Short mmCIF file of C-alpha atoms and ligand atoms in Angstrom, two decimals:
data_model
loop_
_atom_site.label_atom_id
_atom_site.label_comp_id
_atom_site.label_asym_id
_atom_site.label_seq_id
_atom_site.Cartn_x
_atom_site.Cartn_y
_atom_site.Cartn_z
CA MET A 1 -32.25 9.49 18.92
CA SER A 2 -31.80 8.32 14.40
CA VAL A 3 -28.39 6.68 13.90
CA TYR A 4 -27.06 7.06 10.17
CA THR A 5 -23.63 4.52 9.39
CA ALA A 6 -21.69 3.62 5.95
CA SER A 7 -19.05 1.06 4.70
CA ALA A 8 -15.76 0.80 3.11
CA THR A 9 -13.02 -1.86 2.36
CA ALA A 10 -10.02 -1.09 0.92
CA PRO A 11 -6.64 -2.83 -0.06
CA VAL A 12 -3.64 -2.49 0.85
CA ASN A 13 -0.89 -1.04 -2.63
CA ILE A 14 2.43 -1.81 -2.41
CA ALA A 15 4.49 0.03 -4.73
CA THR A 16 6.47 -0.70 -7.63
CA LEU A 17 8.38 3.05 -8.34
CA LYS A 18 8.48 4.04 -4.97
CA TYR A 19 7.14 7.18 -2.68
CA TRP A 20 10.37 8.56 -0.61
CA GLY A 21 10.39 12.78 -0.33
CA LYS A 22 8.00 14.81 0.87
CA ARG A 23 8.16 18.46 -0.43
CA ASP A 24 5.40 19.36 1.52
CA LYS A 25 4.42 17.93 5.24
CA THR A 26 1.34 18.82 5.68
CA LEU A 27 -0.48 18.63 2.92
CA ASN A 28 1.99 14.84 2.41
CA LEU A 29 3.38 16.20 -1.07
CA PRO A 30 5.59 13.94 -2.60
CA THR A 31 9.39 15.32 -4.32
CA ASN A 32 8.10 11.94 -6.92
CA SER A 33 5.86 10.83 -8.43
CA SER A 34 5.49 6.69 -7.95
CA ILE A 35 3.58 3.48 -9.37
CA SER A 36 1.99 0.72 -7.11
CA VAL A 37 -0.23 -2.06 -7.89
CA THR A 38 -3.33 -3.20 -5.98
CA LEU A 39 -3.49 -6.20 -3.68
CA ASP A 40 -6.40 -8.75 -3.16
CA GLN A 41 -8.84 -7.65 -0.44
CA GLN A 42 -9.10 -11.41 0.90
CA ASP A 43 -6.07 -11.73 1.61
CA LEU A 44 -4.80 -8.14 2.52
CA ARG A 45 -7.79 -5.67 3.51
CA THR A 46 -9.61 -2.60 5.86
CA LEU A 47 -13.30 -2.96 6.63
CA THR A 48 -14.17 0.35 7.81
CA SER A 49 -17.45 1.54 9.07
CA ALA A 50 -17.86 5.26 9.43
CA ALA A 51 -21.35 6.28 12.07
CA THR A 52 -22.89 10.12 13.09
CA SER A 53 -25.11 11.47 15.23
CA ALA A 54 -26.58 14.33 17.10
CA ASP A 55 -25.88 12.85 20.32
CA PHE A 56 -22.12 11.64 19.74
CA GLN A 57 -20.07 15.29 20.90
CA LYS A 58 -17.11 14.60 19.64
CA ASP A 59 -15.07 12.18 17.01
CA ASN A 60 -13.99 8.59 17.90
CA LEU A 61 -12.31 6.50 16.82
CA TRP A 62 -12.10 2.09 17.11
CA LEU A 63 -9.04 0.36 15.97
CA ASN A 64 -8.44 -3.32 16.34
CA GLY A 65 -11.30 -3.52 18.62
CA LYS A 66 -9.37 -0.86 20.30
CA GLU A 67 -10.30 2.68 21.35
CA GLU A 68 -7.85 5.03 19.97
CA GLY A 69 -9.59 8.10 20.00
CA ILE A 70 -8.62 10.60 17.12
CA LYS A 71 -4.95 11.60 18.00
CA GLY A 72 -3.48 12.27 15.24
CA GLU A 73 -2.44 15.07 13.79
CA ARG A 74 -3.66 13.38 10.01
CA THR A 75 -6.60 11.58 10.65
CA ILE A 76 -7.55 15.09 11.88
CA ALA A 77 -7.12 16.76 8.37
CA CYS A 78 -9.36 14.07 6.70
CA ILE A 79 -12.01 14.05 9.03
CA LYS A 80 -12.20 18.14 8.20
CA ASP A 81 -11.69 18.19 4.47
CA LEU A 82 -15.24 15.76 4.32
CA LYS A 83 -16.74 17.38 7.44
CA ARG A 84 -15.75 20.92 5.09
CA LEU A 85 -17.60 18.96 1.83
CA ARG A 86 -20.18 17.33 3.78
CA LYS A 87 -21.05 21.89 4.87
CA GLU A 88 -20.57 22.49 1.11
CA LEU A 89 -24.14 20.10 0.04
CA GLU A 90 -25.41 20.84 3.86
CA ASP A 91 -25.88 24.95 2.61
CA ALA A 92 -26.68 23.76 -0.78
CA ASP A 93 -30.09 21.66 0.68
CA SER A 94 -30.63 22.98 3.51
CA SER A 95 -33.05 19.28 4.03
CA LEU A 96 -29.91 17.76 4.49
CA PRO A 97 -29.54 16.71 8.19
CA LYS A 98 -26.25 18.79 9.31
CA PHE A 99 -23.07 15.78 9.62
CA SER A 100 -20.50 18.41 9.22
CA GLU A 101 -21.89 19.67 12.89
CA TRP A 102 -22.61 16.46 14.64
CA GLY A 103 -18.78 13.68 16.19
CA VAL A 104 -17.78 10.74 13.36
CA HIS A 105 -17.32 6.64 14.81
CA ILE A 106 -15.18 6.04 12.68
CA VAL A 107 -14.57 1.71 13.52
CA SER A 108 -12.07 0.11 11.62
CA GLU A 109 -10.98 -3.42 11.35
CA ASN A 110 -7.51 -4.93 8.96
CA ASN A 111 -7.11 -8.61 8.76
CA PHE A 112 -4.15 -8.99 9.13
CA PRO A 113 -1.61 -7.56 11.31
CA THR A 114 -0.91 -3.37 12.06
CA ALA A 115 2.34 -1.59 11.46
CA ALA A 116 3.98 -4.94 10.38
CA GLY A 117 5.25 -2.42 7.82
CA LEU A 118 2.69 -4.03 4.97
CA ALA A 119 1.51 -0.56 4.05
CA SER A 120 -2.27 -1.09 6.68
CA SER A 121 -1.73 3.05 7.21
CA ALA A 122 -2.15 3.26 3.12
CA ALA A 123 -5.83 0.40 2.77
CA GLY A 124 -6.67 2.69 6.74
CA PHE A 125 -6.44 6.14 5.72
CA ALA A 126 -8.09 5.14 1.98
CA ALA A 127 -11.33 3.33 4.19
CA LEU A 128 -11.30 5.42 6.71
CA VAL A 129 -11.95 8.83 4.10
CA LEU A 130 -14.43 6.29 1.38
CA ALA A 131 -16.85 4.98 4.42
CA ILE A 132 -16.68 9.19 5.34
CA ALA A 133 -17.54 10.15 1.84
CA LYS A 134 -20.33 7.31 1.23
CA LEU A 135 -21.52 8.31 4.58
CA TYR A 136 -21.54 12.52 3.79
CA LYS A 137 -22.47 10.61 0.64
CA LEU A 138 -20.59 13.11 -0.87
CA PRO A 139 -20.44 13.04 -5.06
CA GLN A 140 -15.92 13.76 -5.48
CA LEU A 141 -14.85 11.13 -8.74
CA MET A 142 -12.86 9.17 -6.80
CA SER A 143 -9.11 10.73 -7.55
CA GLU A 144 -10.54 13.94 -5.52
CA ILE A 145 -11.59 11.90 -2.36
CA SER A 146 -7.83 10.30 -3.35
CA LYS A 147 -6.05 13.63 -2.49
CA ILE A 148 -7.91 13.70 1.55
CA ALA A 149 -6.73 9.82 1.48
CA ARG A 150 -3.54 10.69 0.83
CA LYS A 151 -3.37 13.34 4.07
CA GLY A 152 -3.95 11.00 5.79
CA SER A 153 -0.76 9.16 5.12
CA GLY A 154 1.11 9.11 1.41
CA SER A 155 0.30 6.27 -0.42
CA ALA A 156 -3.62 5.70 1.29
CA CYS A 157 -3.96 7.78 -1.98
CA ARG A 158 -3.10 4.81 -4.26
CA SER A 159 -5.34 2.46 -3.12
CA LEU A 160 -8.54 3.74 -3.61
CA PHE A 161 -8.28 1.97 -7.05
CA GLY A 162 -7.85 -1.29 -7.68
CA GLY A 163 -5.37 -2.60 -10.68
CA TYR A 164 -2.46 -0.65 -11.45
CA VAL A 165 -2.27 2.70 -9.87
CA ALA A 166 -0.15 5.73 -10.34
CA TRP A 167 -0.10 8.72 -8.05
CA GLU A 168 1.13 12.06 -9.83
CA MET A 169 2.92 14.41 -8.24
CA GLY A 170 1.38 17.13 -8.96
CA GLU A 171 3.58 20.61 -9.10
CA ALA A 172 0.31 23.48 -7.77
CA GLN A 173 1.51 24.13 -3.79
CA ASP A 174 -1.37 23.63 -2.18
CA GLY A 175 -2.02 19.93 -3.67
CA LEU A 176 -4.77 20.35 -5.96
CA ASP A 177 -2.98 18.35 -8.74
CA SER A 178 -1.41 16.22 -6.46
CA LYS A 179 -3.64 13.11 -6.84
CA ALA A 180 -3.70 9.43 -7.29
CA VAL A 181 -5.42 8.21 -11.49
CA GLU A 182 -5.75 4.78 -12.80
CA VAL A 183 -2.91 3.09 -14.76
CA ALA A 184 -5.32 0.05 -15.75
CA PRO A 185 -7.80 -1.78 -13.72
CA VAL A 186 -7.68 -5.27 -13.28
CA ASP A 187 -8.72 -7.37 -16.23
CA HIS A 188 -5.96 -5.66 -18.40
CA TRP A 189 -2.79 -7.63 -16.98
CA PRO A 190 -5.02 -9.91 -14.62
CA LEU A 191 -1.77 -12.40 -13.91
CA MET A 192 0.53 -10.72 -11.49
CA LYS A 193 0.40 -12.69 -8.87
CA ALA A 194 2.28 -11.67 -5.37
CA ALA A 195 3.99 -13.56 -3.46
CA ILE A 196 4.48 -11.99 0.39
CA LEU A 197 8.34 -12.91 2.66
CA VAL A 198 7.31 -11.33 5.89
CA VAL A 199 10.71 -10.42 7.16
CA SER A 200 11.01 -10.88 11.47
CA ASP A 201 12.03 -7.57 11.95
CA ASP A 202 11.89 -5.89 15.89
CA LYS A 203 10.99 -2.40 15.10
CA LYS A 204 11.10 -0.35 11.81
CA ASP A 205 14.68 1.07 12.05
CA THR A 206 13.44 4.52 11.16
CA PRO A 207 10.12 5.98 11.17
CA LEU A 208 8.63 6.79 7.90
CA THR A 209 8.89 10.98 7.76
CA THR A 210 11.77 11.16 9.15
CA GLY A 211 13.55 9.41 7.29
CA MET A 212 11.73 11.09 4.08
CA GLN A 213 12.68 14.40 5.49
CA SER A 214 16.87 12.74 6.08
CA THR A 215 16.69 11.85 3.07
CA VAL A 216 15.42 14.50 1.89
CA ALA A 217 17.88 17.51 3.52
CA THR A 218 21.14 14.88 3.48
CA SER A 219 21.05 12.59 0.21
CA ASP A 220 22.84 14.07 -3.10
CA LEU A 221 22.40 10.32 -4.88
CA PHE A 222 18.40 11.81 -3.63
CA GLN A 223 18.41 14.43 -5.95
CA TYR A 224 19.83 12.49 -8.86
CA ARG A 225 16.33 10.06 -8.53
CA ILE A 226 13.78 12.49 -8.39
CA LYS A 227 14.91 15.06 -10.67
CA GLU A 228 16.74 12.57 -13.64
CA VAL A 229 15.97 8.45 -12.42
CA VAL A 230 12.39 9.25 -11.35
CA PRO A 231 10.25 11.08 -13.62
CA LYS A 232 12.26 8.77 -16.56
CA ARG A 233 11.14 5.33 -15.29
CA PHE A 234 7.38 6.28 -14.85
CA GLU A 235 6.80 6.63 -18.60
CA GLU A 236 8.90 3.41 -18.64
CA MET A 237 6.23 2.08 -16.26
CA LYS A 238 3.57 2.95 -17.25
CA LYS A 239 4.35 1.73 -20.72
CA ALA A 240 4.68 -1.83 -19.74
CA ILE A 241 1.94 -1.95 -17.93
CA GLN A 242 0.59 -0.89 -21.18
CA GLU A 243 2.18 -3.56 -23.07
CA ARG A 244 1.71 -6.00 -20.08
CA ASP A 245 5.41 -6.41 -20.68
CA PHE A 246 6.30 -8.36 -17.08
CA GLU A 247 11.08 -8.61 -18.47
CA VAL A 248 10.55 -5.22 -18.89
CA PHE A 249 7.63 -4.07 -15.29
CA GLY A 250 10.56 -6.50 -12.63
CA ASP A 251 13.51 -4.89 -14.78
CA LEU A 252 11.91 -0.97 -13.48
CA THR A 253 10.28 -2.36 -10.21
CA MET A 254 13.37 -4.01 -8.65
CA LYS A 255 15.70 -1.80 -10.32
CA ASP A 256 13.89 0.64 -8.28
CA SER A 257 13.31 -0.60 -4.29
CA ASN A 258 17.38 -1.02 -5.29
CA SER A 259 17.44 3.14 -5.60
CA PHE A 260 15.03 3.64 -2.34
CA HIS A 261 17.46 1.73 0.00
CA ALA A 262 20.61 3.43 -1.61
CA VAL A 263 19.04 6.48 -0.75
CA CYS A 264 18.71 6.15 2.56
CA LEU A 265 21.66 5.11 2.65
CA ASP A 266 22.62 7.72 1.13
CA SER A 267 21.38 9.30 4.10
CA VAL A 268 22.99 11.16 6.85
CA PRO A 269 22.62 8.91 8.58
CA PRO A 270 22.41 6.06 6.71
CA ILE A 271 18.72 4.52 7.25
CA PHE A 272 19.13 0.91 7.08
CA TYR A 273 15.95 -1.57 5.98
CA LEU A 274 16.59 -4.55 4.85
CA ASN A 275 18.40 -6.56 6.70
CA ASP A 276 20.33 -9.62 5.43
CA THR A 277 17.75 -11.71 5.30
CA SER A 278 16.45 -9.31 2.77
CA LYS A 279 19.50 -9.57 1.50
CA LYS A 280 18.94 -13.35 0.61
CA ILE A 281 15.53 -13.28 -1.20
CA ILE A 282 17.43 -10.62 -3.51
CA LYS A 283 20.21 -12.40 -4.55
CA LEU A 284 17.57 -15.66 -4.57
CA ILE A 285 15.41 -14.10 -6.92
CA HIS A 286 18.69 -12.82 -9.30
CA LYS A 287 19.43 -15.90 -8.96
CA LEU A 288 16.49 -17.42 -10.96
CA ASN A 289 16.24 -15.46 -13.22
CA GLU A 290 19.07 -15.76 -14.58
CA GLN A 291 18.57 -19.40 -14.64
CA GLU A 292 15.42 -18.53 -16.33
CA GLY A 293 17.51 -15.78 -18.96
CA LYS A 294 14.97 -13.80 -18.11
CA ILE A 295 13.02 -12.16 -15.82
CA ILE A 296 10.15 -14.38 -14.50
CA ALA A 297 10.25 -12.83 -10.55
CA ALA A 298 10.41 -9.31 -9.75
CA TYR A 299 11.33 -8.22 -5.83
CA THR A 300 10.42 -4.83 -4.21
CA PHE A 301 10.84 -3.51 -0.01
CA ASP A 302 9.14 -0.79 1.93
CA ALA A 303 10.30 0.86 4.67
CA GLY A 304 11.02 -2.66 5.97
CA PRO A 305 12.10 -6.31 5.70
CA ASN A 306 9.57 -7.42 4.18
CA ALA A 307 9.86 -9.05 0.01
CA VAL A 308 7.40 -8.87 -2.00
CA ILE A 309 8.04 -10.82 -5.03
CA TYR A 310 5.45 -9.85 -8.85
CA TYR A 311 5.32 -13.07 -11.04
CA GLU A 312 2.71 -14.08 -13.54
CA GLU A 313 0.06 -16.40 -12.88
CA HIS A 314 2.46 -18.80 -15.25
CA ASN A 315 5.33 -18.95 -14.39
CA GLU A 316 3.66 -20.02 -10.83
CA ASN A 317 5.34 -23.08 -9.83
CA LYS A 318 8.57 -21.97 -10.74
CA VAL A 319 8.53 -19.20 -8.86
CA LEU A 320 6.51 -21.08 -5.66
CA GLY A 321 9.05 -24.11 -6.47
CA LEU A 322 11.82 -22.69 -6.33
CA ILE A 323 10.39 -20.11 -2.88
CA HIS A 324 8.91 -23.09 -1.28
CA LYS A 325 11.69 -25.50 -1.36
CA TYR A 326 13.59 -22.72 1.28
CA PHE A 327 10.90 -21.38 2.49
CA HIS A 328 8.13 -24.55 2.92
CA GLN A 329 8.71 -24.51 6.85
CA VAL A 330 6.95 -21.39 7.30
CA PRO A 331 3.11 -20.85 7.48
CA GLY A 332 0.93 -19.55 4.43
CA TRP A 333 1.00 -22.17 2.64
CA ASP A 334 -2.19 -24.00 2.68
CA LYS A 335 -3.90 -21.53 0.13
CA VAL A 336 -1.81 -23.88 -2.87
CA ALA A 337 -1.78 -27.21 -1.06
CA HIS A 338 -3.24 -28.60 -4.32
CA LYS A 339 -0.59 -27.17 -6.40
CA LYS A 340 2.20 -28.48 -4.76
CA ALA A 341 2.72 -31.13 -6.42
CA ASN A 342 3.43 -29.06 -9.99
CA PHE A 343 5.87 -27.18 -7.88
CA LYS A 344 8.96 -27.42 -10.18
CA ASP A 345 12.27 -28.80 -7.90
CA SER A 346 14.93 -26.06 -8.49
CA ASP A 347 18.32 -27.19 -8.51
CA ILE A 348 19.48 -23.54 -7.73
CA GLU A 349 21.83 -22.96 -4.15
CA PHE A 350 21.21 -21.30 -1.06
CA ASP A 351 20.92 -21.01 2.23
CA THR A 352 19.00 -23.60 4.58
CA GLU A 353 18.37 -21.61 6.64
CA ALA A 354 16.73 -18.61 6.02
CA TYR A 355 13.85 -19.90 6.67
CA LYS A 356 14.44 -19.21 9.61
CA GLY A 357 14.33 -14.84 9.96
CA VAL A 358 10.55 -15.12 7.82
CA SER A 359 8.08 -16.01 9.84
CA ARG A 360 5.33 -16.20 7.11
CA ILE A 361 4.06 -16.27 3.74
CA ILE A 362 1.55 -14.28 2.26
CA LEU A 363 0.51 -15.72 -0.83
CA THR A 364 -2.60 -12.92 -3.40
CA LYS A 365 -2.43 -12.02 -6.00
CA ILE A 366 -4.02 -8.25 -7.57
CA GLY A 367 -7.43 -6.72 -7.18
CA PRO A 368 -9.78 -4.48 -7.50
CA GLY A 369 -10.65 -1.67 -5.41
CA PRO A 370 -12.12 -0.36 -2.54
CA GLN A 371 -15.84 -2.22 -2.31
CA ASP A 372 -19.25 -1.90 -1.19
CA THR A 373 -19.37 -3.91 2.07
CA ASN A 374 -22.63 -4.93 3.67
CA GLN A 375 -20.97 -5.89 6.92
CA ALA A 376 -20.81 -3.44 9.45
CA LEU A 377 -18.87 -3.49 12.43
CA VAL A 378 -20.69 -0.55 14.48
CA ASN A 379 -24.65 -1.69 15.91
CA GLU A 380 -27.11 1.07 15.87
CA GLN A 381 -25.45 2.63 18.60
CA GLY A 382 -23.00 3.65 16.92
CA LEU A 383 -20.85 1.68 18.71
CA PRO A 384 -18.69 -0.72 18.35
CA LYS A 385 -20.08 -4.95 17.91
N1 LIG B 1 -7.87 0.74 9.74
C1 LIG B 1 -7.05 1.79 10.02
N2 LIG B 1 -7.79 2.69 10.06
C2 LIG B 1 -7.02 3.71 10.95
N3 LIG B 1 -5.44 4.20 10.99
C3 LIG B 1 -5.17 3.01 10.83
C4 LIG B 1 -6.10 2.05 10.26
N4 LIG B 1 -4.59 0.81 10.38
C5 LIG B 1 -3.27 1.33 9.89
N5 LIG B 1 -3.77 2.90 10.45
C6 LIG B 1 -2.46 3.68 10.99
O1 LIG B 1 -1.39 3.70 10.81
C7 LIG B 1 -0.64 3.55 11.36
C8 LIG B 1 0.20 2.01 11.28
O2 LIG B 1 1.62 1.84 9.56
P1 LIG B 1 2.72 2.80 10.06
O3 LIG B 1 3.17 3.22 8.73
O4 LIG B 1 3.47 2.56 11.12
O5 LIG B 1 2.96 1.89 9.14
P2 LIG B 1 2.37 0.14 8.02
O6 LIG B 1 1.07 1.55 7.22
O7 LIG B 1 2.08 -1.16 8.34
O8 LIG B 1 3.06 0.40 6.72
P3 LIG B 1 4.64 1.18 5.81
O9 LIG B 1 3.64 2.54 5.83
O10 LIG B 1 6.00 1.55 5.42
O11 LIG B 1 4.09 -0.02 4.77
C9 LIG B 1 -1.28 2.75 12.84
O12 LIG B 1 -0.56 2.74 13.74
C10 LIG B 1 -2.69 3.97 12.87
O13 LIG B 1 -2.03 4.84 13.06
C1 LIG B 2 7.95 2.82 1.17
C2 LIG B 2 7.47 3.34 0.79
O1 LIG B 2 5.69 2.16 1.10
C3 LIG B 2 6.70 4.47 1.49
C4 LIG B 2 5.02 4.91 1.37
O2 LIG B 2 5.09 5.33 2.69
P1 LIG B 2 3.66 6.35 3.95
O3 LIG B 2 2.50 6.29 2.20
O4 LIG B 2 3.47 5.18 4.90
O5 LIG B 2 4.36 7.94 3.94
P2 LIG B 2 3.01 8.72 4.58
O6 LIG B 2 2.85 9.73 3.54
O7 LIG B 2 4.22 9.48 5.48
O8 LIG B 2 2.05 8.02 5.80
C5 LIG B 2 6.20 3.70 -0.56
C6 LIG B 2 5.38 3.86 -1.06
O9 LIG B 2 4.75 3.22 -0.68
O10 LIG B 2 5.31 3.84 -2.02
#
């Protein structure tokens, strides 16, 4: 039996202008445009292999070594779109094997904790869609592929590009203009670094889709956010990226994180994603920026308590100096062990127990988009290795 395989990797992205709210739940169409920074795949990435054969009766998915099957509607929607595009190729060229009629096996691994609020669904769906698109030899451009990934998880569409990425909300009802585009590649502003403080948490407050739906339906503040705040901020943030202006970029990033959590709080019943540790980290970063007299570090929080702190490389000794002072007890510092001697000591006062609310730190930076890979997670039979 012939088994055809392909593999791809995809990065995590963390939004600096948040996507929150759907205008169409099935198509995953957002109520506002968003912007993100793609993170380095050495630290956070999904690797996915796809395999197909005339002998595969059904589609199947193995995630992190466990057979999950194809359960979710969203995964089904992505595979359906990919098979439809493959069928178009087969209809135009009858010599092509009929992949669109065969089962597809998907084997995927994240090199970081799944569903810990580290945007695993973004990297996961981006890698899934790309691996199958590669297997099917689809000619579509990344922005086209991003529309399929969007149906898996909204934020996944942004993981198809590296560097600074925008998801343009679009206006069409069928979502054909709701896609990701590159704002600037990594090389344009490569100094962007990110420190992720993984904040200990039992379970997510409210599942994302439920949370978004509730905000759209109940928050008055949300209407102001999507009509007045985000459209203006979207243009300002793109300009700040183009001009490599960290002060403006950082200011907008923090404001937008707070605006997103404010509309969560304004929902009925209110949604809380930040915890006390998150709030302490927010205060700490403001103290640092105040002391410096300018913004050198910017926090952002997704639908959970983890803090992502963006800063530029030339401020690393100041930013990590402060974070290390109060969070040196948590794992994850090995990577910068050789730099610790240069860390600037800080006289900023802070809760010396705050580290107890943090499980680890991930030190990473901006990174490129999905990469071709020779690594494969499937064997010659098209099953997990
Ligand atoms: N490698 C993968 N391949 C396919 N699906 C994946 C993969 N990794 C994660 N997922 C899907 O994403 C889900 C996790 O999404 P969820 O939104 O709960 O968490 P998250 O993405 O880590 O957090 P957030 O979206 O809040 O940043 C998993 O349960 C799984 O269904
Ligand atoms: C707060 C966010 O992280 C929300 C991300 O939501 P998802 O993309 O995970 O949601 P679904 O479209 O339902 O899969 C902000 C952002 O990443 O822009």
